Tab-separated table of C-alpha atoms in Angstrom:
chain	number	residue	atom	x	y	z
N	21	MET	CA	36.113	41.026	-6.885
N	22	LEU	CA	37.740	38.928	-4.615
N	23	ALA	CA	40.785	40.110	-4.220
N	24	THR	CA	39.154	43.198	-2.844
N	25	LYS	CA	36.939	41.513	-0.759
N	26	ASN	CA	39.942	39.681	0.918
N	27	MET	CA	41.847	43.311	1.372
N	28	LEU	CA	38.713	44.507	2.379
N	29	SER	CA	38.166	41.703	5.052
N	30	ARG	CA	42.352	42.326	6.176
N	31	GLY	CA	41.512	46.312	6.632
N	32	VAL	CA	38.345	45.426	8.363
N	33	GLY	CA	40.244	43.011	10.555
N	34	ARG	CA	43.257	45.181	11.341
N	35	ASN	CA	40.157	48.206	12.184
N	36	ILE	CA	39.249	46.191	14.978
N	37	VAL	CA	42.572	44.956	16.061
N	38	SER	CA	43.173	48.326	16.309
N	39	VAL	CA	40.003	49.432	18.227
N	40	ALA	CA	41.152	45.974	20.504
N	41	ALA	CA	44.493	47.569	21.377
N	42	ASN	CA	43.040	50.962	22.407
N	43	ARG	CA	40.142	49.603	24.065
N	44	SER	CA	39.948	49.875	28.228
N	45	LYS	CA	39.585	46.729	30.229
N	46	TYR	CA	36.273	47.012	32.457
N	47	THR	CA	37.455	46.983	35.859
N	48	LEU	CA	35.372	45.498	39.316
N	49	PRO	CA	34.080	48.591	40.808
N	50	GLU	CA	34.912	49.642	44.693
N	51	LEU	CA	32.155	49.416	47.520
N	52	PRO	CA	30.817	52.298	48.782
N	53	TYR	CA	31.583	50.987	52.259
N	54	SER	CA	33.294	47.539	54.355
N	55	TYR	CA	32.283	43.843	53.028
N	56	SER	CA	31.049	44.360	57.312
N	57	ALA	CA	28.883	47.574	56.821
N	58	LEU	CA	25.770	45.277	56.064
N	59	GLU	CA	25.537	43.230	58.874
N	60	PRO	CA	23.796	41.721	60.322
N	61	VAL	CA	21.356	41.480	56.750
N	62	ILE	CA	24.129	40.621	54.655
N	63	SER	CA	27.086	38.607	55.849
N	64	GLY	CA	30.380	40.526	55.930
N	65	GLU	CA	31.695	36.876	54.149
N	66	ILE	CA	28.633	36.623	52.067
N	67	MET	CA	29.825	40.656	50.908
N	68	GLU	CA	33.321	39.439	51.193
N	69	LEU	CA	32.707	36.795	48.415
N	70	HIS	CA	30.117	38.604	46.678
N	71	HIS	CA	32.158	40.942	45.753
N	72	SER	CA	36.097	39.978	45.752
N	73	LYS	CA	34.903	36.477	43.793
N	74	HIS	CA	31.587	36.138	41.790
N	75	HIS	CA	31.494	39.946	40.489
N	76	ASN	CA	35.295	40.079	39.325
N	77	THR	CA	34.656	36.740	37.650
N	78	TYR	CA	31.968	38.893	35.719
N	79	VAL	CA	34.483	41.459	35.254
N	80	THR	CA	37.250	38.440	34.256
N	81	ASN	CA	35.581	36.808	31.637
N	82	LEU	CA	33.662	39.942	30.277
N	83	ASN	CA	37.005	40.928	29.404
N	84	ALA	CA	37.636	38.191	27.533
N	85	ALA	CA	34.385	37.381	25.752
N	86	ILE	CA	34.683	40.770	23.922
N	87	GLU	CA	38.460	39.935	22.946
N	88	LYS	CA	37.475	36.486	21.138
N	89	LEU	CA	34.060	39.004	19.707
N	90	GLU	CA	37.202	40.206	18.102
N	91	GLY	CA	39.014	38.055	17.260
N	92	ALA	CA	36.249	35.917	16.026
N	93	THR	CA	34.609	38.947	13.800
N	94	SER	CA	38.017	39.717	12.407
N	95	SER	CA	38.325	36.420	11.445
N	96	GLY	CA	34.649	36.011	10.025
N	97	ASP	CA	34.040	33.226	12.175
N	98	VAL	CA	30.315	33.457	12.628
N	99	THR	CA	30.636	30.383	14.954
N	100	GLY	CA	32.235	32.288	17.563
N	101	ILE	CA	30.729	35.341	17.553
N	102	ILE	CA	27.759	33.812	17.716
N	103	ALA	CA	29.028	31.961	21.234
N	104	ALA	CA	31.058	34.999	22.623
N	105	GLN	CA	27.865	37.789	22.142
N	106	ASN	CA	26.215	35.037	24.321
N	107	ALA	CA	29.257	35.114	27.073
N	108	ILE	CA	29.120	38.740	26.996
N	109	LYS	CA	25.418	39.156	27.604
N	110	PHE	CA	25.977	36.948	30.176
N	111	ASN	CA	28.840	38.379	31.981
N	112	GLY	CA	27.739	41.981	30.861
N	113	GLY	CA	24.801	41.151	32.779
N	114	GLY	CA	26.695	40.443	35.477
N	115	HIS	CA	28.508	43.327	36.064
N	116	LEU	CA	25.716	45.598	34.704
N	117	ASN	CA	23.468	44.119	37.795
N	118	HIS	CA	26.406	43.873	40.657
N	119	SER	CA	26.926	47.418	39.922
N	120	ILE	CA	24.007	48.784	40.409
N	121	PHE	CA	23.136	46.131	43.594
N	122	TRP	CA	26.139	47.928	45.405
N	123	GLN	CA	24.652	51.256	44.817
N	124	ASN	CA	21.325	50.542	45.790
N	125	LEU	CA	22.455	49.092	49.125
N	126	ALA	CA	23.428	51.807	52.228
N	127	PRO	CA	23.969	50.857	55.817
N	128	PRO	CA	21.024	52.380	57.727
N	129	SER	CA	23.716	54.537	59.625
N	130	GLU	CA	24.318	56.208	56.017
N	131	GLY	CA	20.606	56.372	54.915
N	132	GLY	CA	19.780	52.274	54.470
N	133	GLY	CA	16.021	51.787	55.203
N	134	ALA	CA	15.068	55.221	54.785
N	135	PRO	CA	12.326	55.948	52.999
N	136	PRO	CA	12.017	57.772	49.936
N	137	SER	CA	10.927	61.530	49.385
N	138	GLY	CA	10.436	63.475	46.641
N	139	ASN	CA	10.125	62.935	43.031
N	140	LEU	CA	10.693	59.551	43.370
N	141	ALA	CA	8.168	58.727	46.586
N	142	ASP	CA	5.553	60.928	44.246
N	143	ALA	CA	5.697	58.089	41.563
N	144	ILE	CA	5.778	55.257	43.751
N	145	ASN	CA	2.459	56.523	45.742
N	146	ASP	CA	1.294	56.949	42.796
N	147	GLU	CA	1.608	53.659	40.398
N	148	PHE	CA	1.412	51.526	44.264
N	149	GLY	CA	-0.891	53.500	46.251
N	150	SER	CA	2.451	53.069	48.661
N	151	LEU	CA	5.780	52.232	49.508
N	152	GLU	CA	4.205	49.064	51.159
N	153	ASN	CA	2.846	48.169	48.504
N	154	MET	CA	5.288	48.559	46.322
N	155	GLN	CA	7.866	46.611	48.613
N	156	ASN	CA	5.100	43.287	48.351
N	157	LYS	CA	5.521	43.018	45.359
N	158	LEU	CA	8.677	43.166	44.095
N	159	THR	CA	9.153	40.799	47.142
N	160	ALA	CA	6.348	38.535	45.868
N	161	ILE	CA	7.755	38.651	42.160
N	162	THR	CA	11.272	38.043	43.231
N	163	VAL	CA	11.137	35.095	45.715
N	164	ALA	CA	9.078	33.785	42.453
N	165	VAL	CA	12.208	33.983	40.317
N	166	GLN	CA	13.066	30.387	39.280
N	167	GLY	CA	16.120	28.945	39.727
N	168	SER	CA	18.626	32.255	39.600
N	169	GLY	CA	18.166	36.348	38.751
N	170	TRP	CA	16.674	39.687	40.222
N	171	GLY	CA	13.563	41.545	40.975
N	172	TRP	CA	13.256	45.106	39.683
N	173	LEU	CA	11.860	48.233	40.091
N	174	GLY	CA	12.223	50.148	36.677
N	175	TYR	CA	11.375	53.007	35.192
N	176	ASN	CA	9.233	52.794	32.230
N	177	LYS	CA	10.277	56.077	29.566
N	178	THR	CA	7.957	55.348	26.696
N	179	ASN	CA	4.946	56.332	29.353
N	180	GLY	CA	6.746	57.651	32.033
N	181	LYS	CA	5.407	55.387	35.030
N	182	LEU	CA	7.084	53.326	37.738
N	183	ALA	CA	7.261	49.310	37.198
N	184	LEU	CA	8.176	45.944	38.269
N	185	ALA	CA	9.810	43.281	36.210
N	186	ALA	CA	12.020	40.056	37.015
N	187	CYS	CA	14.911	38.848	34.952
N	188	PRO	CA	16.296	35.120	34.574
N	189	ASN	CA	20.594	34.749	35.004
N	190	GLN	CA	21.883	38.175	34.205
N	191	ASP	CA	19.812	39.449	31.982
N	192	PRO	CA	20.099	42.941	32.021
N	193	LEU	CA	16.609	44.945	32.293
N	194	GLU	CA	17.205	47.774	30.092
N	195	ALA	CA	18.153	45.693	26.994
N	196	SER	CA	15.408	42.857	28.035
N	197	THR	CA	12.660	44.405	28.947
N	198	GLY	CA	13.623	48.548	27.892
N	199	LEU	CA	12.574	49.200	31.297
N	200	VAL	CA	15.768	51.662	32.740
N	201	PRO	CA	16.811	49.753	36.084
N	202	LEU	CA	16.452	51.762	39.794
N	203	PHE	CA	16.399	49.125	42.401
N	204	GLY	CA	17.643	44.971	41.856
N	205	ILE	CA	17.377	42.296	44.211
N	206	ASP	CA	19.873	39.701	43.617
N	207	VAL	CA	18.360	35.793	43.848
N	208	TRP	CA	21.482	34.418	42.864
N	209	GLU	CA	22.249	31.575	46.467
N	210	HIS	CA	25.815	32.969	46.466
N	211	ALA	CA	23.673	36.658	47.271
N	212	TYR	CA	21.955	34.301	50.724
N	213	TYR	CA	22.612	31.411	51.008
N	214	LEU	CA	25.578	31.266	53.633
N	215	GLN	CA	23.525	32.760	56.147
N	216	TYR	CA	20.018	32.177	54.671
N	217	LYS	CA	20.442	29.185	53.414
N	218	ASN	CA	17.049	28.145	50.754
N	219	VAL	CA	15.038	30.888	52.285
N	220	ARG	CA	15.239	33.169	50.299
N	221	PRO	CA	11.936	35.106	51.560
N	222	ASP	CA	14.105	35.930	54.837
N	223	TYR	CA	16.440	37.446	52.638
N	224	VAL	CA	14.306	39.431	49.943
N	225	LYS	CA	12.076	40.660	53.150
N	226	ALA	CA	15.363	41.615	55.594
N	227	ILE	CA	16.814	43.760	52.036
N	228	TRP	CA	14.637	46.367	52.763
N	229	LYS	CA	16.482	47.368	55.258
N	230	LEU	CA	19.146	48.597	53.643
N	231	ALA	CA	17.579	49.825	50.397
N	232	ASN	CA	19.287	52.836	49.768
N	233	TRP	CA	16.617	55.229	47.933
N	234	GLN	CA	18.573	58.145	47.807
N	235	ASP	CA	20.607	56.251	45.147
N	236	VAL	CA	17.499	54.597	43.360
N	237	ALA	CA	15.993	58.355	43.548
N	238	ALA	CA	19.218	59.303	41.478
N	239	ARG	CA	19.185	57.060	39.238
N	240	TYR	CA	15.123	58.005	38.549
N	241	GLU	CA	15.928	61.261	37.864
N	242	ALA	CA	18.495	60.847	35.073
N	243	ALA	CA	16.158	57.990	33.182
N	244	GLN	CA	13.643	60.831	33.096
N	245	LYS	CA	15.997	63.256	30.462
């Protein structure tokens, strides 16, 4: 029996190594605009640091954590598996969140800040009364995040309604709450401190001037399928 278990373990280990060898690594997505395109709301300096340094670090660490998970799994190292899973949650969440965040924003010259229309606008009005009411509520929730985290507009697939939520750190919205992420606001200090210092409310209020509601609408339509 022991020999059989050892053979099975070695077989599983070889399979994991084979899968790992064939797995494509996650990469840093390109921005759909230049680093300076969101000025004056978000400075080019912040955007460059946020994207090329912070987001890139999440991607690098996510790939490393996945490799550690594969190694720990193949060797039966439960402690290593748990540690790697925590790192995947944090860095994977950072990669997911930021990949959405960049698309959620657009320069005003490309529609950033223009109000939503169609089905999304109707859904916002039905759930919150008006776009302004939704923005005020999400602003309050986001500003109130303790430490670092995100404020989100999401879609509840269970009841077919929009909902607001806040997540700490880099916890991904859907994995944490079941809500499909539509629009997120990053309130880690690296997203705004160089420009807004410790006045988080000013940053959160200003970011609505860049909201890419076309992207949000596309996510809303996809979430309903």
